Amino acid sequence: PTHPSAIFAVVACMAAGTCARAATRAAIGPRRTLWPRPSTRRLGSTTTWPRRPPTTEADCVLGISNRDPHVHAWVSVCPNTTNTQGPDTLFVGVKDVIDVAGLPTTNGQRPPRPVMLAEKDATIVSRLRANGAVIVGKTVTTEFATFGGLTGPTSNPWDSTRTPGGSSSGSAAAVADGHVNVALGTQTMGSVIRPAAYCGVPAFKPSHGAVPLDGVTKQSWSADTLGWFASDVTLLKRVYDLVVDQPPVPSLGLSKSRSGILLDLRLPEVYRCKASPEALACFTLAKQRLAAVGYRFVQLDAPESLFGELPEAIDHVLGFEAASCYSHLLKGDTVSAGAVSAALLARLQKGATVDEDAYNSACATVTAARLWLNSALTDLEFDALLSPSATGFAPKGLGATGDPWVNAVWTLSHLPAIHLPCHVPGFSLPIGVQLVGAKHSDHVLLAMAPDVAWALNKAHPG
């Protein structure tokens, strides 16, 4: 249930913003048609991958055997028994916090501890199998899919001295390096969208709760969400259609048709200061390219009083919930026993110091931000919000996975997000932007993604 203070907070924020939103709605004016979409254009990949995606199971096996000694994306590989092939086959890597029948789920523990083999597939895996997908194996995750624990051995296929991001590091790298054409991940802060940006592949994180978490190791009931990476932007919707529960009723006020209007949300300085010059250059170029094909942008200021408090509130919520989910790791000398690293234990111990009053207060702040964002997107009938996908290029080194704070706000707000690579002349590393929609507007984002990807790249060659 929503904490009472959250209701008071969001009412105050929305009352303060009513006049501003009314003025913005009037300024937007009538809808207009987007660019004439050429029927002959090829909706393929949105950037140049380090490796071509596989079309046969033999391609997967060969790619893993030849390339994984350099990339280290895989924990275990399923026996090659089906020899499935075809351009429409989904070859899927599965993050090692998601159960695959007959394989262990090690949760990124280093070194791997003896664990029981999973007796059955997670729901998302069983739904993919039932629709003909080939499960290739388990991909590397950071320790218990957390931010701040051990990172694992995976390197970025574009530059082996750089991180692929995390926590879904192996899944992003496996798609970018051409081992599979789809890989599953999870996102609690930025664990799908950020690695996708660093590795240069499209990725999608649905609305919170859109895909069941049965058979998935959990660390936050407020934020954990399944997502996936793909070698081609059109595969994102295909996977969604196979794995999602019955599509929910769209949010109140959400238009069924696209308006061609995108939100440029100006967050407080605590967020803006994190963006590198490269991220800002990509974001500016993306806006220019989308405007050139007919999109309009409207800038809104997020309430400083609410969103300025959000980073600390998110930290409290996620810390409290992780300490609860992993309470067994706080009992006894788990570091000496090899069950958890000292770094992760310290983070869990910090989370355990958040008492229920502080947790409830933090939940109220997060809920208020969630309701404000959803109201802003639906009241003004924006197609989506445009935002950087990461603070910049993939950082050097494999000991950390980059900053997730350009993703965490949208994740805790339960909003769907798509990362799309954006080619920037002169940049040798991948970068891109994300589209973020109102809750349950997943179908809107997925429908517009191929056109936006084309506008960001194919419509502007070179």
CSV table of C-alpha atoms in Angstrom, one decimal, residues 17-362:
chain,number,residue,atom,x,y,z
A,17,GLY,CA,3.1,22.1,-11.2
A,18,THR,CA,-0.5,22.3,-12.5
A,19,CYS,CA,-0.1,25.8,-13.9
A,20,ALA,CA,3.2,25.0,-15.5
A,21,ARG,CA,1.8,21.9,-17.2
A,22,ALA,CA,-1.2,23.8,-18.4
A,23,ALA,CA,1.0,26.4,-20.0
A,24,THR,CA,3.2,23.7,-21.5
A,25,ARG,CA,0.1,21.9,-22.9
A,26,ALA,CA,-1.0,25.1,-24.6
A,27,ALA,CA,2.4,25.7,-26.0
A,28,ILE,CA,2.7,22.3,-27.5
A,29,GLY,CA,-0.2,23.0,-29.9
A,30,PRO,CA,-1.8,20.6,-32.3
A,31,ARG,CA,-0.2,17.3,-33.3
A,32,ARG,CA,1.6,17.1,-36.6
A,33,THR,CA,2.7,14.3,-38.8
A,34,LEU,CA,6.1,12.8,-38.3
A,35,TRP,CA,8.6,12.3,-41.1
A,36,PRO,CA,7.5,10.4,-44.2
A,37,ARG,CA,8.8,7.0,-43.4
A,38,PRO,CA,10.4,5.4,-46.5
A,39,SER,CA,8.9,2.0,-47.1
A,40,THR,CA,12.0,0.7,-48.7
A,41,ARG,CA,14.4,1.3,-45.8
A,42,ARG,CA,15.9,-1.7,-44.1
A,43,LEU,CA,15.2,-1.9,-40.4
A,44,GLY,CA,18.3,-3.7,-39.3
A,45,SER,CA,20.9,-3.2,-36.6
A,46,THR,CA,21.4,0.4,-35.4
A,47,THR,CA,25.2,0.5,-35.4
A,48,THR,CA,28.2,-1.6,-36.5
A,49,TRP,CA,28.7,-4.6,-34.1
A,50,PRO,CA,32.1,-6.0,-33.3
A,51,ARG,CA,30.7,-9.4,-34.6
A,52,ARG,CA,27.8,-10.5,-36.7
A,53,PRO,CA,24.9,-12.2,-34.9
A,54,PRO,CA,24.5,-16.0,-35.3
A,55,THR,CA,22.0,-17.7,-37.6
A,56,THR,CA,22.7,-21.3,-36.5
A,57,GLU,CA,23.4,-23.0,-33.3
A,58,ALA,CA,26.8,-24.0,-34.7
A,59,ASP,CA,27.5,-20.2,-35.1
A,60,CYS,CA,26.9,-19.8,-31.4
A,61,VAL,CA,29.2,-22.7,-30.4
A,62,LEU,CA,31.9,-21.5,-32.8
A,63,GLY,CA,31.7,-17.9,-31.6
A,64,ILE,CA,31.8,-18.9,-28.0
A,65,SER,CA,34.8,-21.2,-28.4
A,66,ASN,CA,36.7,-18.7,-30.5
A,67,ARG,CA,35.9,-15.5,-28.8
A,68,ASP,CA,34.9,-16.2,-25.2
A,69,PRO,CA,38.5,-16.8,-24.0
A,70,HIS,CA,38.9,-13.1,-24.7
A,71,VAL,CA,35.5,-11.7,-23.6
A,72,HIS,CA,34.7,-14.1,-20.7
A,73,ALA,CA,30.9,-13.6,-21.1
A,74,TRP,CA,29.8,-17.2,-20.2
A,75,VAL,CA,29.5,-19.2,-17.0
A,76,SER,CA,28.1,-22.4,-18.5
A,77,VAL,CA,26.9,-23.5,-21.9
A,78,CYS,CA,24.1,-26.0,-22.6
A,79,PRO,CA,24.9,-29.2,-24.5
A,80,ASN,CA,24.6,-28.7,-28.2
A,81,THR,CA,21.8,-31.2,-29.0
A,82,THR,CA,19.3,-29.7,-31.4
A,83,ASN,CA,21.3,-28.2,-34.3
A,84,THR,CA,18.6,-25.6,-34.7
A,85,GLN,CA,19.1,-23.0,-37.4
A,86,GLY,CA,17.4,-20.3,-39.4
A,87,PRO,CA,17.4,-16.5,-39.6
A,88,ASP,CA,14.3,-16.3,-37.4
A,89,THR,CA,15.6,-18.4,-34.5
A,90,LEU,CA,16.3,-16.8,-31.2
A,91,PHE,CA,19.6,-17.9,-29.7
A,92,VAL,CA,19.4,-16.8,-26.0
A,93,GLY,CA,21.9,-16.2,-23.3
A,94,VAL,CA,20.6,-16.1,-19.8
A,95,LYS,CA,22.0,-14.0,-16.9
A,96,ASP,CA,23.2,-16.2,-14.1
A,97,VAL,CA,20.6,-15.1,-11.6
A,98,ILE,CA,17.8,-16.6,-13.8
A,99,ASP,CA,17.2,-20.4,-13.5
A,100,VAL,CA,17.7,-22.7,-16.5
A,101,ALA,CA,16.7,-26.3,-15.9
A,102,GLY,CA,19.8,-28.6,-15.5
A,103,LEU,CA,22.3,-25.7,-15.0
A,104,PRO,CA,23.5,-24.2,-11.7
A,105,THR,CA,22.5,-20.6,-10.8
A,106,THR,CA,25.7,-19.3,-9.2
A,107,ASN,CA,24.6,-15.7,-8.8
A,108,GLY,CA,28.1,-14.4,-9.7
A,109,GLN,CA,29.8,-15.8,-6.6
A,110,ARG,CA,33.6,-15.9,-6.8
A,111,PRO,CA,34.8,-18.5,-6.8
A,112,PRO,CA,31.6,-20.4,-7.8
A,113,ARG,CA,30.3,-22.4,-4.8
A,114,PRO,CA,28.8,-25.8,-5.1
A,115,VAL,CA,25.1,-25.3,-5.8
A,116,MET,CA,22.2,-27.5,-6.8
A,117,LEU,CA,21.2,-27.6,-10.5
A,118,ALA,CA,18.0,-25.7,-11.2
A,119,GLU,CA,15.0,-28.2,-11.4
A,120,LYS,CA,13.0,-26.1,-13.8
A,121,ASP,CA,13.3,-23.0,-16.0
A,122,ALA,CA,12.4,-19.5,-14.8
A,123,THR,CA,9.0,-18.4,-16.3
A,124,ILE,CA,10.7,-16.2,-18.8
A,125,VAL,CA,13.0,-19.0,-20.0
A,126,SER,CA,10.1,-21.5,-20.3
A,127,ARG,CA,8.1,-19.1,-22.3
A,128,LEU,CA,11.0,-18.5,-24.7
A,129,ARG,CA,11.6,-22.3,-25.1
A,130,ALA,CA,7.9,-22.9,-25.7
A,131,ASN,CA,8.1,-20.5,-28.7
A,132,GLY,CA,11.1,-22.2,-30.3
A,133,ALA,CA,14.0,-20.2,-28.8
A,134,VAL,CA,17.3,-22.0,-28.2
A,135,ILE,CA,18.8,-21.5,-24.7
A,136,VAL,CA,22.5,-21.4,-25.3
A,137,GLY,CA,23.7,-21.0,-21.7
A,138,LYS,CA,24.3,-18.8,-18.6
A,139,THR,CA,26.1,-15.5,-18.8
A,140,VAL,CA,28.3,-13.7,-16.2
A,141,THR,CA,26.7,-11.4,-13.7
A,142,THR,CA,28.2,-9.3,-11.0
A,143,GLU,CA,28.0,-10.8,-7.5
A,144,PHE,CA,24.3,-11.4,-6.7
A,145,ALA,CA,23.6,-8.9,-9.5
A,146,THR,CA,24.5,-6.0,-7.2
A,147,PHE,CA,26.2,-2.7,-7.7
A,148,GLY,CA,29.4,-2.6,-5.6
A,149,GLY,CA,30.2,-6.3,-5.2
A,150,LEU,CA,32.6,-8.4,-7.2
A,151,THR,CA,32.3,-7.5,-10.9
A,152,GLY,CA,33.4,-10.7,-12.7
A,153,PRO,CA,35.8,-11.3,-15.6
A,154,THR,CA,33.8,-10.1,-18.6
A,155,SER,CA,35.4,-7.4,-20.7
A,156,ASN,CA,33.9,-5.0,-23.3
A,157,PRO,CA,34.1,-6.5,-26.8
A,158,TRP,CA,34.9,-3.0,-28.2
A,159,ASP,CA,37.8,-2.5,-25.9
A,160,SER,CA,39.0,-5.3,-23.6
A,161,THR,CA,40.5,-2.8,-21.1
A,162,ARG,CA,37.0,-1.4,-20.4
A,163,THR,CA,34.0,-2.6,-18.4
A,164,PRO,CA,31.0,-4.0,-20.3
A,165,GLY,CA,28.8,-2.5,-17.5
A,166,GLY,CA,26.8,-4.5,-15.0
A,167,SER,CA,25.3,-6.2,-13.5
A,168,SER,CA,24.2,-7.9,-16.7
A,169,SER,CA,27.7,-7.8,-18.0
A,170,GLY,CA,27.9,-11.2,-19.8
A,171,SER,CA,24.6,-10.8,-21.5
A,172,ALA,CA,25.5,-7.5,-23.0
A,173,ALA,CA,28.9,-8.6,-24.1
A,174,ALA,CA,27.6,-11.9,-25.6
A,175,VAL,CA,25.2,-10.1,-27.9
A,176,ALA,CA,27.7,-7.4,-28.8
A,177,ASP,CA,30.3,-10.0,-29.7
A,178,GLY,CA,28.0,-12.1,-31.8
A,179,HIS,CA,27.7,-15.2,-29.6
A,180,VAL,CA,23.9,-14.9,-29.5
A,181,ASN,CA,21.2,-12.6,-30.9
A,182,VAL,CA,19.3,-12.2,-27.6
A,183,ALA,CA,20.3,-12.3,-24.0
A,184,LEU,CA,18.3,-11.9,-20.8
A,185,GLY,CA,19.3,-9.6,-18.0
A,186,THR,CA,17.8,-7.9,-14.9
A,187,GLN,CA,17.7,-4.3,-13.9
A,188,THR,CA,17.4,-2.9,-10.3
A,189,MET,CA,19.2,0.4,-11.0
A,190,GLY,CA,20.8,0.4,-14.5
A,191,SER,CA,21.8,-3.2,-15.1
A,192,VAL,CA,20.3,-3.6,-18.6
A,193,ILE,CA,20.3,-0.1,-20.1
A,194,ARG,CA,23.8,0.9,-19.0
A,195,PRO,CA,25.6,-2.3,-20.3
A,196,ALA,CA,23.7,-1.9,-23.6
A,197,ALA,CA,25.1,1.6,-23.9
A,198,TYR,CA,28.6,0.5,-23.1
A,199,CYS,CA,28.5,-2.5,-25.5
A,200,GLY,CA,26.5,-0.8,-28.3
A,201,VAL,CA,23.5,-3.0,-28.5
A,202,PRO,CA,19.7,-2.3,-28.3
A,203,ALA,CA,18.0,-3.3,-25.1
A,204,PHE,CA,14.7,-3.1,-23.4
A,205,LYS,CA,13.5,-2.9,-19.8
A,206,PRO,CA,9.7,-3.4,-19.5
A,207,SER,CA,7.4,-1.7,-17.0
A,208,HIS,CA,7.9,-3.1,-13.5
A,209,GLY,CA,5.9,-6.3,-13.1
A,210,ALA,CA,5.4,-6.9,-16.8
A,211,VAL,CA,7.3,-10.2,-16.8
A,212,PRO,CA,7.1,-12.6,-13.8
A,213,LEU,CA,10.2,-13.0,-11.7
A,214,ASP,CA,9.6,-16.7,-10.9
A,215,GLY,CA,13.0,-18.4,-10.9
A,216,VAL,CA,15.0,-15.2,-10.6
A,217,THR,CA,17.2,-14.3,-7.7
A,218,LYS,CA,15.7,-11.2,-6.1
A,219,GLN,CA,17.3,-8.2,-4.3
A,220,SER,CA,14.5,-5.6,-4.4
A,221,TRP,CA,10.8,-6.1,-4.6
A,222,SER,CA,10.4,-2.4,-5.5
A,223,ALA,CA,12.8,-2.4,-8.5
A,224,ASP,CA,13.8,-5.8,-9.8
A,225,THR,CA,12.8,-6.1,-13.5
A,226,LEU,CA,13.7,-8.5,-16.2
A,227,GLY,CA,15.0,-7.1,-19.5
A,228,TRP,CA,16.8,-8.2,-22.6
A,229,PHE,CA,19.5,-7.3,-25.2
A,230,ALA,CA,19.2,-8.0,-28.9
A,231,SER,CA,21.4,-7.8,-32.0
A,232,ASP,CA,18.6,-6.0,-33.8
A,233,VAL,CA,16.1,-3.4,-32.5
A,234,THR,CA,13.2,-5.3,-34.0
A,235,LEU,CA,13.9,-8.3,-31.9
A,236,LEU,CA,13.1,-6.4,-28.7
A,237,LYS,CA,9.4,-6.4,-29.4
A,238,ARG,CA,9.5,-10.0,-30.6
A,239,VAL,CA,10.8,-11.1,-27.3
A,240,TYR,CA,8.4,-8.9,-25.4
A,241,ASP,CA,5.4,-10.5,-27.2
A,242,LEU,CA,6.7,-14.0,-26.2
A,243,VAL,CA,7.4,-13.4,-22.5
A,244,VAL,CA,5.1,-10.7,-21.2
A,245,ASP,CA,2.0,-11.3,-19.2
A,246,GLN,CA,-1.3,-10.2,-20.7
A,247,PRO,CA,-0.7,-6.5,-21.6
A,248,PRO,CA,-2.1,-4.3,-18.8
A,249,VAL,CA,-4.6,-1.5,-19.4
A,250,PRO,CA,-2.6,1.6,-20.4
A,251,SER,CA,-2.2,4.3,-17.8
A,252,LEU,CA,-5.0,6.8,-17.5
A,253,GLY,CA,-4.6,9.5,-20.1
A,254,LEU,CA,-2.1,7.6,-22.2
A,255,SER,CA,-2.9,8.2,-25.9
A,256,LYS,CA,-3.3,5.2,-28.1
A,257,SER,CA,-1.8,7.0,-31.0
A,258,ARG,CA,1.7,8.6,-31.2
A,259,SER,CA,1.9,12.4,-30.9
A,260,GLY,CA,5.5,13.0,-32.2
A,261,ILE,CA,6.3,14.9,-29.0
A,262,LEU,CA,9.2,13.9,-26.7
A,263,LEU,CA,9.9,15.1,-23.2
A,264,ASP,CA,13.3,16.6,-22.4
A,265,LEU,CA,13.2,16.5,-18.6
A,266,ARG,CA,15.6,18.8,-16.8
A,267,LEU,CA,16.6,17.0,-13.6
A,268,PRO,CA,18.4,18.8,-10.7
A,269,GLU,CA,22.2,19.4,-10.8
A,270,VAL,CA,22.9,16.4,-8.7
A,271,TYR,CA,22.0,14.3,-11.8
A,272,ARG,CA,23.2,16.7,-14.6
A,273,CYS,CA,26.7,17.0,-13.2
A,274,LYS,CA,27.3,13.3,-13.8
A,275,ALA,CA,27.0,13.4,-17.6
A,276,SER,CA,30.3,13.5,-19.5
A,277,PRO,CA,30.9,15.8,-22.5
A,278,GLU,CA,30.5,12.7,-24.7
A,279,ALA,CA,27.1,11.8,-23.2
A,280,LEU,CA,25.9,15.4,-23.6
A,281,ALA,CA,27.2,15.6,-27.2
A,282,CYS,CA,25.4,12.4,-28.1
A,283,PHE,CA,22.2,13.6,-26.4
A,284,THR,CA,22.3,16.9,-28.3
A,285,LEU,CA,22.9,15.2,-31.6
A,286,ALA,CA,20.1,12.7,-31.0
A,287,LYS,CA,17.7,15.6,-30.4
A,288,GLN,CA,18.8,17.3,-33.6
A,289,ARG,CA,18.4,14.2,-35.7
A,290,LEU,CA,15.0,13.4,-34.3
A,291,ALA,CA,13.8,17.0,-34.8
A,292,ALA,CA,15.0,16.8,-38.4
A,293,VAL,CA,12.5,14.0,-39.1
A,294,GLY,CA,9.5,15.6,-37.3
A,295,TYR,CA,9.8,15.1,-33.6
A,296,ARG,CA,9.2,18.0,-31.3
A,297,PHE,CA,10.8,18.4,-27.9
A,298,VAL,CA,9.3,20.1,-24.8
A,299,GLN,CA,11.4,20.8,-21.8
A,300,LEU,CA,10.1,20.5,-18.3
A,301,ASP,CA,11.9,21.1,-15.0
A,302,ALA,CA,11.6,18.3,-12.5
A,303,PRO,CA,10.7,19.7,-9.0
A,304,GLU,CA,14.0,20.4,-7.2
A,305,SER,CA,12.4,19.7,-3.8
A,306,LEU,CA,11.4,16.2,-4.7
A,307,PHE,CA,14.0,15.0,-7.2
A,308,GLY,CA,16.9,16.5,-5.2
A,309,GLU,CA,16.0,14.1,-2.3
A,310,LEU,CA,15.6,11.1,-4.6
A,311,PRO,CA,19.2,9.8,-4.7
A,312,GLU,CA,19.3,9.3,-0.9
A,313,ALA,CA,15.8,7.9,-0.9
A,314,ILE,CA,16.7,5.3,-3.6
A,315,ASP,CA,19.8,4.4,-1.7
A,316,HIS,CA,17.8,3.7,1.4
A,317,VAL,CA,15.1,1.8,-0.4
A,318,LEU,CA,17.5,-0.5,-2.2
A,319,GLY,CA,19.8,-0.9,0.7
A,320,PHE,CA,17.0,-1.9,3.1
A,321,GLU,CA,15.5,-4.4,0.5
A,322,ALA,CA,18.8,-5.9,-0.4
A,323,ALA,CA,19.7,-6.5,3.3
A,324,SER,CA,16.3,-8.2,3.7
A,325,CYS,CA,16.6,-10.3,0.5
A,326,TYR,CA,20.1,-11.4,1.4
A,327,SER,CA,19.7,-11.5,5.2
A,328,HIS,CA,21.3,-15.0,5.2
A,329,LEU,CA,24.6,-13.5,4.1
A,330,LEU,CA,24.6,-11.3,7.2
A,331,LYS,CA,24.7,-14.3,9.6
A,332,GLY,CA,28.0,-15.7,10.7
A,333,ASP,CA,31.4,-15.3,9.0
A,334,THR,CA,30.1,-15.5,5.5
A,335,VAL,CA,33.2,-13.8,4.1
A,336,SER,CA,35.5,-16.5,5.4
A,337,ALA,CA,33.1,-19.1,4.3
A,338,GLY,CA,33.3,-17.7,0.7
A,339,ALA,CA,29.6,-17.0,0.5
A,340,VAL,CA,30.0,-13.2,-0.1
A,341,SER,CA,32.8,-10.7,-0.7
A,342,ALA,CA,33.9,-8.2,1.9
A,343,ALA,CA,32.7,-5.4,-0.4
A,344,LEU,CA,29.2,-6.7,-0.8
A,345,LEU,CA,28.9,-7.6,2.9
A,346,ALA,CA,29.8,-4.0,3.7
A,347,ARG,CA,27.0,-2.7,1.5
A,348,LEU,CA,24.5,-5.2,2.9
A,349,GLN,CA,25.5,-4.2,6.5
A,350,LYS,CA,25.0,-0.5,5.5
A,351,GLY,CA,21.5,-1.4,4.2
A,352,ALA,CA,20.7,-3.2,7.4
A,353,THR,CA,21.2,0.0,9.4
A,354,VAL,CA,18.2,1.6,7.6
A,355,ASP,CA,15.3,1.3,10.0
A,356,GLU,CA,11.6,0.9,9.0
A,357,ASP,CA,10.8,4.6,9.6
A,358,ALA,CA,13.6,5.7,7.3
A,359,TYR,CA,12.6,3.1,4.8
A,360,ASN,CA,9.0,4.2,4.8
A,361,SER,CA,10.0,7.8,4.4
A,362,ALA,CA,12.3,6.9,1.5
